[in-house]
Amino acid sequence: MRARPLGRTSVRVSTLGFGAAPVGNLHGPIDADQARATLDAAWDVGVRYYDTAPHYGLGLSERRLGEALAHRPRTEFTVSTKVGRLLEPHPAPTGSDLTAGGFAVPDTLIRRPDYSRDGVLRSLEASLDRLRLDHVDIVYVHDPDDHLDTALDHALPALTALRDQGVIGAVGVGMNTVAPLLRVVEEADVDAVMVAGRWTLLDRTACPLLDACAGRGVAVVAAAPFNSGLLSRTCPASDATFDYGPAPEPVLRRARLLAEVSARHGTALPHAALRFPLRDPGVACVVAGFRTPEEIVSAARWTAADLTAETWRDLDAAAESGTAEWA
């Protein structure tokens, strides 16, 4: 699988990145054997970039990823994790994190937002322990929507200092909202932004962000290309999710139109969804989450094969046709 540079840094990422939230039991449990088989399948098809976070399964994702990579040559893979949420003992656990956090794990821990310099260092130290690594390559500030000033004033300077000391390779911010990321790109010294669900076949609202990043040499990592499920099937079902909730009817109709266009050109909707972000030269890679080996094998095949110019033309027309209806 092709490797690309992450902007101006020496860090390299595979065209397809492995989003490790599902192996942290996102929305439902998967056992350790299945998680390991999925991670091993990703390695076998050439995936060399793995993204995780303490938030994912209250540390379970990081632990499972660390176990899967423990016997791999460290120079051959890239890992990113995130800071901004410290994991601390839960004072009143209910038994499951599924309702509060979205992960099917015991809620013996609780997430506490902390975007201070000390919080960043504590979070990164704990992540390294769970990952069984002596360093990570990329660190993103995770979802600082309600803490943006603190992230700009404290978290990001702490990470840039670590980068300048050679402790980490690259600094970024990961969010699913465009306006705060634009501010980060304009005001901070970042190497990359991870934008989730806003530069997809269906939702292209990150276009101004991509333009801003291109002007400043900041790499874009396009995450959640399936918009949390809607674009992951050949024909979107009525109960499909969009941005982690039920897909509104106008959005569902538009996704089905994109599916019809894909089929007419002899391809599948998830193929188009995975390839779309990579059309922009500023996008270093696309990151998606997988629960089974079969899913990652299909994704690797689709990521490697571009669509024809005619297919993209018709998909673009279909994507634009319903923008005003649901934007």
mmCIF file of C-alpha atoms in Angstrom:
data_model
loop_
_atom_site.group_PDB
_atom_site.id
_atom_site.type_symbol
_atom_site.label_atom_id
_atom_site.label_comp_id
_atom_site.label_asym_id
_atom_site.label_seq_id
_atom_site.Cartn_x
_atom_site.Cartn_y
_atom_site.Cartn_z
ATOM 1 C CA MET A 1 0.000 0.000 0.000
ATOM 2 C CA ARG A 2 1.279 3.419 -0.921
ATOM 3 C CA ALA A 3 2.761 5.598 1.837
ATOM 4 C CA ARG A 4 2.437 9.380 1.806
ATOM 5 C CA PRO A 5 4.248 12.089 3.767
ATOM 6 C CA LEU A 6 2.219 13.844 6.440
ATOM 7 C CA GLY A 7 2.551 17.399 5.197
ATOM 8 C CA ARG A 8 5.999 18.844 5.781
ATOM 9 C CA THR A 9 6.972 16.301 8.451
ATOM 10 C CA SER A 10 9.083 13.171 8.167
ATOM 11 C CA VAL A 11 6.101 11.091 9.330
ATOM 12 C CA ARG A 12 4.584 8.836 6.692
ATOM 13 C CA VAL A 13 1.103 7.341 6.625
ATOM 14 C CA SER A 14 -0.416 4.600 4.502
ATOM 15 C CA THR A 15 -3.134 5.701 2.091
ATOM 16 C CA LEU A 16 -5.644 3.834 4.253
ATOM 17 C CA GLY A 17 -5.410 4.299 7.989
ATOM 18 C CA PHE A 18 -6.923 1.981 10.587
ATOM 19 C CA GLY A 19 -9.333 3.787 12.898
ATOM 20 C CA ALA A 20 -9.192 1.795 16.128
ATOM 21 C CA ALA A 21 -12.436 2.940 17.786
ATOM 22 C CA PRO A 22 -14.335 -0.232 16.749
ATOM 23 C CA VAL A 23 -11.724 -2.513 18.348
ATOM 24 C CA GLY A 24 -12.412 -0.514 21.505
ATOM 25 C CA ASN A 25 -15.993 -1.859 21.376
ATOM 26 C CA LEU A 26 -17.619 1.175 19.764
ATOM 27 C CA HIS A 27 -21.424 0.683 19.837
ATOM 28 C CA GLY A 28 -21.066 -3.000 20.715
ATOM 29 C CA PRO A 29 -18.600 -5.612 21.938
ATOM 30 C CA ILE A 30 -16.161 -7.573 19.838
ATOM 31 C CA ASP A 31 -14.029 -10.173 21.534
ATOM 32 C CA ALA A 32 -10.264 -10.025 21.787
ATOM 33 C CA ASP A 33 -9.723 -12.683 19.117
ATOM 34 C CA GLN A 34 -11.814 -10.832 16.556
ATOM 35 C CA ALA A 35 -10.132 -7.536 17.358
ATOM 36 C CA ARG A 36 -6.697 -9.124 16.958
ATOM 37 C CA ALA A 37 -7.686 -10.854 13.706
ATOM 38 C CA THR A 38 -8.917 -7.542 12.287
ATOM 39 C CA LEU A 39 -5.729 -5.724 13.257
ATOM 40 C CA ASP A 40 -3.592 -8.535 11.838
ATOM 41 C CA ALA A 41 -5.583 -8.460 8.597
ATOM 42 C CA ALA A 42 -4.928 -4.729 8.343
ATOM 43 C CA TRP A 43 -1.197 -5.350 8.577
ATOM 44 C CA ASP A 44 -1.390 -8.137 6.012
ATOM 45 C CA VAL A 45 -3.035 -5.863 3.410
ATOM 46 C CA GLY A 46 -0.418 -3.169 3.919
ATOM 47 C CA VAL A 47 -1.993 -0.767 6.406
ATOM 48 C CA ARG A 48 0.784 0.951 8.330
ATOM 49 C CA TYR A 49 -1.027 3.848 9.989
ATOM 50 C CA TYR A 50 -3.112 3.205 13.098
ATOM 51 C CA ASP A 51 -5.137 5.849 14.934
ATOM 52 C CA THR A 52 -6.457 5.463 18.464
ATOM 53 C CA ALA A 53 -7.356 7.495 21.569
ATOM 54 C CA PRO A 54 -7.887 7.020 25.319
ATOM 55 C CA HIS A 55 -11.554 7.833 24.718
ATOM 56 C CA TYR A 56 -12.022 4.683 22.618
ATOM 57 C CA GLY A 57 -13.216 2.034 25.014
ATOM 58 C CA LEU A 58 -11.711 3.806 28.038
ATOM 59 C CA GLY A 59 -8.265 2.648 26.970
ATOM 60 C CA LEU A 60 -9.275 -0.720 25.497
ATOM 61 C CA SER A 61 -8.508 0.386 21.940
ATOM 62 C CA GLU A 62 -4.985 1.461 22.881
ATOM 63 C CA ARG A 63 -4.346 -1.785 24.773
ATOM 64 C CA ARG A 64 -5.557 -3.978 21.908
ATOM 65 C CA LEU A 65 -3.588 -1.987 19.366
ATOM 66 C CA GLY A 66 -0.466 -2.191 21.490
ATOM 67 C CA GLU A 67 -0.796 -5.941 21.788
ATOM 68 C CA ALA A 68 -1.249 -6.364 18.036
ATOM 69 C CA LEU A 69 1.770 -4.219 17.160
ATOM 70 C CA ALA A 70 4.093 -5.458 19.899
ATOM 71 C CA HIS A 71 5.894 -7.907 17.606
ATOM 72 C CA ARG A 72 5.980 -5.620 14.550
ATOM 73 C CA PRO A 73 9.120 -3.659 13.588
ATOM 74 C CA ARG A 74 8.667 -0.206 15.146
ATOM 75 C CA THR A 75 10.131 1.611 12.152
ATOM 76 C CA GLU A 76 7.524 0.094 9.838
ATOM 77 C CA PHE A 77 4.331 1.582 11.290
ATOM 78 C CA THR A 78 2.906 4.932 12.355
ATOM 79 C CA VAL A 79 0.673 5.395 15.404
ATOM 80 C CA SER A 80 -1.370 8.391 16.443
ATOM 81 C CA THR A 81 -3.212 8.897 19.674
ATOM 82 C CA LYS A 82 -5.011 11.843 21.216
ATOM 83 C CA VAL A 83 -4.982 14.065 24.280
ATOM 84 C CA GLY A 84 -7.647 16.128 26.004
ATOM 85 C CA ARG A 85 -9.472 13.483 28.016
ATOM 86 C CA LEU A 86 -7.848 12.013 31.114
ATOM 87 C CA LEU A 87 -9.054 8.619 32.306
ATOM 88 C CA GLU A 88 -9.701 8.544 36.036
ATOM 89 C CA PRO A 89 -11.504 6.156 38.433
ATOM 90 C CA HIS A 90 -15.274 6.447 38.173
ATOM 91 C CA PRO A 91 -16.742 7.473 41.521
ATOM 92 C CA ALA A 92 -20.103 5.843 40.784
ATOM 93 C CA PRO A 93 -19.887 3.242 38.011
ATOM 94 C CA THR A 94 -23.116 1.961 36.508
ATOM 95 C CA GLY A 95 -21.668 -1.156 34.881
ATOM 96 C CA SER A 96 -21.382 -0.030 31.271
ATOM 97 C CA ASP A 97 -20.005 2.921 29.318
ATOM 98 C CA LEU A 98 -22.348 2.252 26.392
ATOM 99 C CA THR A 99 -24.940 4.919 27.197
ATOM 100 C CA ALA A 100 -22.617 7.621 28.450
ATOM 101 C CA GLY A 101 -19.633 7.111 26.146
ATOM 102 C CA GLY A 102 -20.798 4.827 23.361
ATOM 103 C CA PHE A 103 -18.437 1.941 24.106
ATOM 104 C CA ALA A 104 -19.442 -1.505 25.344
ATOM 105 C CA VAL A 105 -16.944 -1.668 28.202
ATOM 106 C CA PRO A 106 -17.288 -1.481 32.000
ATOM 107 C CA ASP A 107 -17.368 2.133 33.151
ATOM 108 C CA THR A 108 -14.823 1.709 35.914
ATOM 109 C CA LEU A 109 -13.113 4.817 34.498
ATOM 110 C CA ILE A 110 -14.468 8.216 33.607
ATOM 111 C CA ARG A 111 -13.222 10.775 31.060
ATOM 112 C CA ARG A 112 -12.271 14.166 32.467
ATOM 113 C CA PRO A 113 -11.565 16.952 29.966
ATOM 114 C CA ASP A 114 -8.108 18.411 30.498
ATOM 115 C CA TYR A 115 -6.379 20.489 27.831
ATOM 116 C CA SER A 116 -3.690 21.886 30.125
ATOM 117 C CA ARG A 117 0.010 21.228 29.621
ATOM 118 C CA ASP A 118 0.037 18.890 32.612
ATOM 119 C CA GLY A 119 -3.046 17.087 31.320
ATOM 120 C CA VAL A 120 -1.404 16.584 27.937
ATOM 121 C CA LEU A 121 1.736 15.104 29.459
ATOM 122 C CA ARG A 122 -0.186 12.847 31.831
ATOM 123 C CA SER A 123 -2.467 11.631 29.049
ATOM 124 C CA LEU A 124 0.397 10.880 26.692
ATOM 125 C CA GLU A 125 2.347 9.002 29.364
ATOM 126 C CA ALA A 126 -0.668 6.810 30.117
ATOM 127 C CA SER A 127 -1.275 6.180 26.415
ATOM 128 C CA LEU A 128 2.317 5.055 25.890
ATOM 129 C CA ASP A 129 1.904 2.585 28.731
ATOM 130 C CA ARG A 130 -1.284 1.131 27.251
ATOM 131 C CA LEU A 131 0.230 1.049 23.749
ATOM 132 C CA ARG A 132 3.488 -0.577 24.957
ATOM 133 C CA LEU A 133 5.439 2.025 22.995
ATOM 134 C CA ASP A 134 8.249 4.410 23.867
ATOM 135 C CA HIS A 135 6.876 7.051 21.486
ATOM 136 C CA VAL A 136 3.967 7.802 19.195
ATOM 137 C CA ASP A 137 4.366 9.477 15.839
ATOM 138 C CA ILE A 138 1.378 11.834 15.803
ATOM 139 C CA VAL A 139 -0.571 13.353 18.691
ATOM 140 C CA TYR A 140 -3.899 15.052 18.069
ATOM 141 C CA VAL A 141 -5.750 17.308 20.472
ATOM 142 C CA HIS A 142 -9.100 15.520 20.658
ATOM 143 C CA ASP A 143 -12.395 17.384 20.172
ATOM 144 C CA PRO A 144 -11.573 20.655 21.968
ATOM 145 C CA ASP A 145 -14.871 22.225 20.830
ATOM 146 C CA ASP A 146 -15.709 23.644 24.270
ATOM 147 C CA HIS A 147 -12.077 24.189 25.270
ATOM 148 C CA LEU A 148 -10.595 25.753 22.165
ATOM 149 C CA ASP A 149 -8.870 28.687 23.857
ATOM 150 C CA THR A 150 -7.231 26.371 26.389
ATOM 151 C CA ALA A 151 -6.167 24.008 23.620
ATOM 152 C CA LEU A 152 -4.610 26.871 21.666
ATOM 153 C CA ASP A 153 -2.915 28.394 24.685
ATOM 154 C CA HIS A 154 -1.765 25.255 26.503
ATOM 155 C CA ALA A 155 -2.308 21.861 24.858
ATOM 156 C CA LEU A 156 -0.912 22.714 21.436
ATOM 157 C CA PRO A 157 2.170 24.568 22.740
ATOM 158 C CA ALA A 158 2.909 21.562 24.958
ATOM 159 C CA LEU A 159 2.728 19.246 21.968
ATOM 160 C CA THR A 160 4.775 21.503 19.684
ATOM 161 C CA ALA A 161 7.484 21.576 22.352
ATOM 162 C CA LEU A 162 7.520 17.777 22.378
ATOM 163 C CA ARG A 163 7.718 17.771 18.591
ATOM 164 C CA ASP A 164 10.567 20.268 18.565
ATOM 165 C CA GLN A 165 12.411 18.095 21.088
ATOM 166 C CA GLY A 166 11.972 15.054 18.832
ATOM 167 C CA VAL A 167 9.722 13.240 21.304
ATOM 168 C CA ILE A 168 6.820 13.066 18.809
ATOM 169 C CA GLY A 169 6.834 13.436 15.056
ATOM 170 C CA ALA A 170 3.804 15.593 14.354
ATOM 171 C CA VAL A 171 1.130 17.675 16.084
ATOM 172 C CA GLY A 172 -2.501 17.942 15.084
ATOM 173 C CA VAL A 173 -6.084 18.511 16.124
ATOM 174 C CA GLY A 174 -8.930 16.076 15.476
ATOM 175 C CA MET A 175 -12.549 17.237 15.313
ATOM 176 C CA ASN A 176 -15.779 16.786 13.387
ATOM 177 C CA THR A 177 -16.559 20.498 13.175
ATOM 178 C CA VAL A 178 -14.940 22.709 10.571
ATOM 179 C CA ALA A 179 -14.956 26.224 12.057
ATOM 180 C CA PRO A 180 -12.736 25.417 15.085
ATOM 181 C CA LEU A 181 -10.301 23.554 12.855
ATOM 182 C CA LEU A 182 -10.063 26.604 10.616
ATOM 183 C CA ARG A 183 -9.167 28.696 13.640
ATOM 184 C CA VAL A 184 -6.523 26.160 14.681
ATOM 185 C CA VAL A 185 -4.933 26.207 11.239
ATOM 186 C CA GLU A 186 -4.890 29.999 11.223
ATOM 187 C CA GLU A 187 -3.557 30.490 14.761
ATOM 188 C CA ALA A 188 -1.477 27.450 15.732
ATOM 189 C CA ASP A 189 1.668 25.656 14.614
ATOM 190 C CA VAL A 190 0.143 22.332 13.595
ATOM 191 C CA ASP A 191 1.277 19.741 11.104
ATOM 192 C CA ALA A 192 -2.065 18.056 10.436
ATOM 193 C CA VAL A 193 -5.777 18.193 11.085
ATOM 194 C CA MET A 194 -7.995 15.148 11.317
ATOM 195 C CA VAL A 195 -11.443 16.117 10.096
ATOM 196 C CA ALA A 196 -14.118 13.490 10.728
ATOM 197 C CA GLY A 197 -17.166 13.174 8.516
ATOM 198 C CA ARG A 198 -16.850 16.579 6.858
ATOM 199 C CA TRP A 199 -14.854 15.683 3.769
ATOM 200 C CA THR A 200 -16.848 12.770 2.431
ATOM 201 C CA LEU A 201 -18.679 11.786 -0.700
ATOM 202 C CA LEU A 202 -21.859 13.055 0.962
ATOM 203 C CA ASP A 203 -20.713 15.902 3.223
ATOM 204 C CA ARG A 204 -18.185 18.267 1.659
ATOM 205 C CA THR A 205 -18.418 21.123 4.124
ATOM 206 C CA ALA A 206 -14.678 20.924 4.886
ATOM 207 C CA CYS A 207 -13.792 22.474 1.530
ATOM 208 C CA PRO A 208 -12.743 25.824 3.103
ATOM 209 C CA LEU A 209 -10.603 23.920 5.596
ATOM 210 C CA LEU A 210 -8.794 22.063 2.843
ATOM 211 C CA ASP A 211 -8.082 25.357 1.105
ATOM 212 C CA ALA A 212 -6.706 26.862 4.319
ATOM 213 C CA CYS A 213 -4.525 23.821 4.965
ATOM 214 C CA ALA A 214 -3.158 23.882 1.439
ATOM 215 C CA GLY A 215 -2.132 27.514 1.883
ATOM 216 C CA ARG A 216 -0.226 26.744 5.089
ATOM 217 C CA GLY A 217 1.269 23.349 4.294
ATOM 218 C CA VAL A 218 -0.908 21.535 6.829
ATOM 219 C CA ALA A 219 -1.820 17.931 6.017
ATOM 220 C CA VAL A 220 -5.409 16.727 6.135
ATOM 221 C CA VAL A 221 -6.354 13.309 7.479
ATOM 222 C CA ALA A 222 -9.901 12.514 6.351
ATOM 223 C CA ALA A 223 -11.631 10.334 8.951
ATOM 224 C CA ALA A 224 -15.100 8.773 9.052
ATOM 225 C CA PRO A 225 -15.512 8.543 5.253
ATOM 226 C CA PHE A 226 -18.696 6.482 5.711
ATOM 227 C CA ASN A 227 -20.371 9.195 7.829
ATOM 228 C CA SER A 228 -20.726 6.706 10.731
ATOM 229 C CA GLY A 229 -22.323 4.009 8.593
ATOM 230 C CA LEU A 230 -24.561 5.567 5.960
ATOM 231 C CA LEU A 231 -22.060 5.107 3.122
ATOM 232 C CA SER A 232 -20.654 1.759 4.255
ATOM 233 C CA ARG A 233 -23.190 -0.442 2.475
ATOM 234 C CA THR A 234 -23.931 -0.934 -1.209
ATOM 235 C CA CYS A 235 -27.529 0.189 -0.615
ATOM 236 C CA PRO A 236 -28.193 2.345 2.472
ATOM 237 C CA ALA A 237 -30.941 0.862 4.645
ATOM 238 C CA SER A 238 -33.760 2.802 6.253
ATOM 239 C CA ASP A 239 -32.166 2.451 9.673
ATOM 240 C CA ALA A 240 -28.736 3.686 8.524
ATOM 241 C CA THR A 241 -26.905 6.125 10.762
ATOM 242 C CA PHE A 242 -25.484 9.491 9.782
ATOM 243 C CA ASP A 243 -23.109 11.256 12.171
ATOM 244 C CA TYR A 244 -23.968 8.749 14.922
ATOM 245 C CA GLY A 245 -27.718 9.284 14.742
ATOM 246 C CA PRO A 246 -30.599 8.186 12.499
ATOM 247 C CA ALA A 247 -30.083 9.439 8.958
ATOM 248 C CA PRO A 248 -32.600 12.174 8.088
ATOM 249 C CA GLU A 249 -34.781 11.294 5.122
ATOM 250 C CA PRO A 250 -33.254 13.884 2.745
ATOM 251 C CA VAL A 251 -29.767 12.610 3.585
ATOM 252 C CA LEU A 252 -30.872 9.012 3.093
ATOM 253 C CA ARG A 253 -32.364 9.837 -0.307
ATOM 254 C CA ARG A 254 -29.155 11.508 -1.385
ATOM 255 C CA ALA A 255 -27.047 8.553 -0.245
ATOM 256 C CA ARG A 256 -29.270 6.180 -2.181
ATOM 257 C CA LEU A 257 -28.860 8.320 -5.279
ATOM 258 C CA LEU A 258 -25.090 8.091 -4.872
ATOM 259 C CA ALA A 259 -25.460 4.308 -4.497
ATOM 260 C CA GLU A 260 -27.467 4.139 -7.719
ATOM 261 C CA VAL A 261 -24.862 6.158 -9.604
ATOM 262 C CA SER A 262 -22.078 3.952 -8.240
ATOM 263 C CA ALA A 263 -23.891 0.789 -9.315
ATOM 264 C CA ARG A 264 -24.560 2.200 -12.756
ATOM 265 C CA HIS A 265 -20.816 2.640 -13.202
ATOM 266 C CA GLY A 266 -20.049 -0.870 -11.973
ATOM 267 C CA THR A 267 -18.785 -0.001 -8.528
ATOM 268 C CA ALA A 268 -20.122 0.142 -4.961
ATOM 269 C CA LEU A 269 -21.014 3.068 -2.728
ATOM 270 C CA PRO A 270 -18.369 2.263 -0.057
ATOM 271 C CA HIS A 271 -15.719 2.113 -2.780
ATOM 272 C CA ALA A 272 -16.606 5.636 -3.876
ATOM 273 C CA ALA A 273 -16.803 6.784 -0.258
ATOM 274 C CA LEU A 274 -13.273 5.566 0.530
ATOM 275 C CA ARG A 275 -11.746 6.993 -2.618
ATOM 276 C CA PHE A 276 -13.441 10.391 -2.513
ATOM 277 C CA PRO A 277 -11.233 12.079 0.147
ATOM 278 C CA LEU A 278 -8.064 11.054 -1.670
ATOM 279 C CA ARG A 279 -9.017 13.091 -4.731
ATOM 280 C CA ASP A 280 -7.673 16.195 -3.006
ATOM 281 C CA PRO A 281 -3.854 16.378 -3.057
ATOM 282 C CA GLY A 282 -3.835 17.887 0.433
ATOM 283 C CA VAL A 283 -5.338 14.745 1.943
ATOM 284 C CA ALA A 284 -2.568 12.515 3.248
ATOM 285 C CA CYS A 285 -4.794 9.525 3.950
ATOM 286 C CA VAL A 286 -8.293 8.332 4.729
ATOM 287 C CA VAL A 287 -8.973 6.735 8.131
ATOM 288 C CA ALA A 288 -11.900 4.384 8.704
ATOM 289 C CA GLY A 289 -12.881 1.988 11.459
ATOM 290 C CA PHE A 290 -13.265 -1.760 10.975
ATOM 291 C CA ARG A 291 -14.683 -4.580 13.088
ATOM 292 C CA THR A 292 -13.825 -7.634 10.957
ATOM 293 C CA PRO A 293 -10.987 -8.873 8.749
ATOM 294 C CA GLU A 294 -13.370 -8.986 5.793
ATOM 295 C CA GLU A 295 -14.129 -5.283 6.144
ATOM 296 C CA ILE A 296 -10.480 -4.242 6.114
ATOM 297 C CA VAL A 297 -9.641 -6.490 3.163
ATOM 298 C CA SER A 298 -12.451 -4.971 1.092
ATOM 299 C CA ALA A 299 -11.461 -1.459 2.137
ATOM 300 C CA ALA A 300 -7.841 -1.968 1.130
ATOM 301 C CA ARG A 301 -8.923 -3.220 -2.278
ATOM 302 C CA TRP A 302 -11.244 -0.268 -2.808
ATOM 303 C CA THR A 303 -8.717 2.290 -1.594
ATOM 304 C CA ALA A 304 -6.178 1.040 -4.116
ATOM 305 C CA ALA A 305 -8.499 1.381 -7.137
ATOM 306 C CA ASP A 306 -9.607 4.805 -8.323
ATOM 307 C CA LEU A 307 -12.840 5.444 -10.200
ATOM 308 C CA THR A 308 -13.112 6.728 -13.733
ATOM 309 C CA ALA A 309 -13.438 10.419 -14.510
ATOM 310 C CA GLU A 310 -16.932 9.769 -15.829
ATOM 311 C CA THR A 311 -17.946 8.076 -12.576
ATOM 312 C CA TRP A 312 -16.677 11.001 -10.512
ATOM 313 C CA ARG A 313 -18.470 13.451 -12.751
ATOM 314 C CA ASP A 314 -21.796 11.715 -12.221
ATOM 315 C CA LEU A 315 -21.208 11.240 -8.493
ATOM 316 C CA ASP A 316 -20.354 14.916 -8.093
ATOM 317 C CA ALA A 317 -23.538 15.883 -9.892
ATOM 318 C CA ALA A 318 -25.581 13.576 -7.660
ATOM 319 C CA ALA A 319 -23.902 14.891 -4.506
ATOM 320 C CA GLU A 320 -24.627 18.489 -5.455
ATOM 321 C CA SER A 321 -28.218 17.834 -6.457
ATOM 322 C CA GLY A 322 -29.567 17.638 -2.923
ATOM 323 C CA THR A 323 -27.267 20.024 -1.057
ATOM 324 C CA ALA A 324 -29.800 22.777 -0.524
ATOM 325 C CA GLU A 325 -32.390 20.289 0.732
ATOM 326 C CA TRP A 326 -30.506 19.150 3.807
ATOM 327 C CA ALA A 327 -27.468 21.416 4.325
#
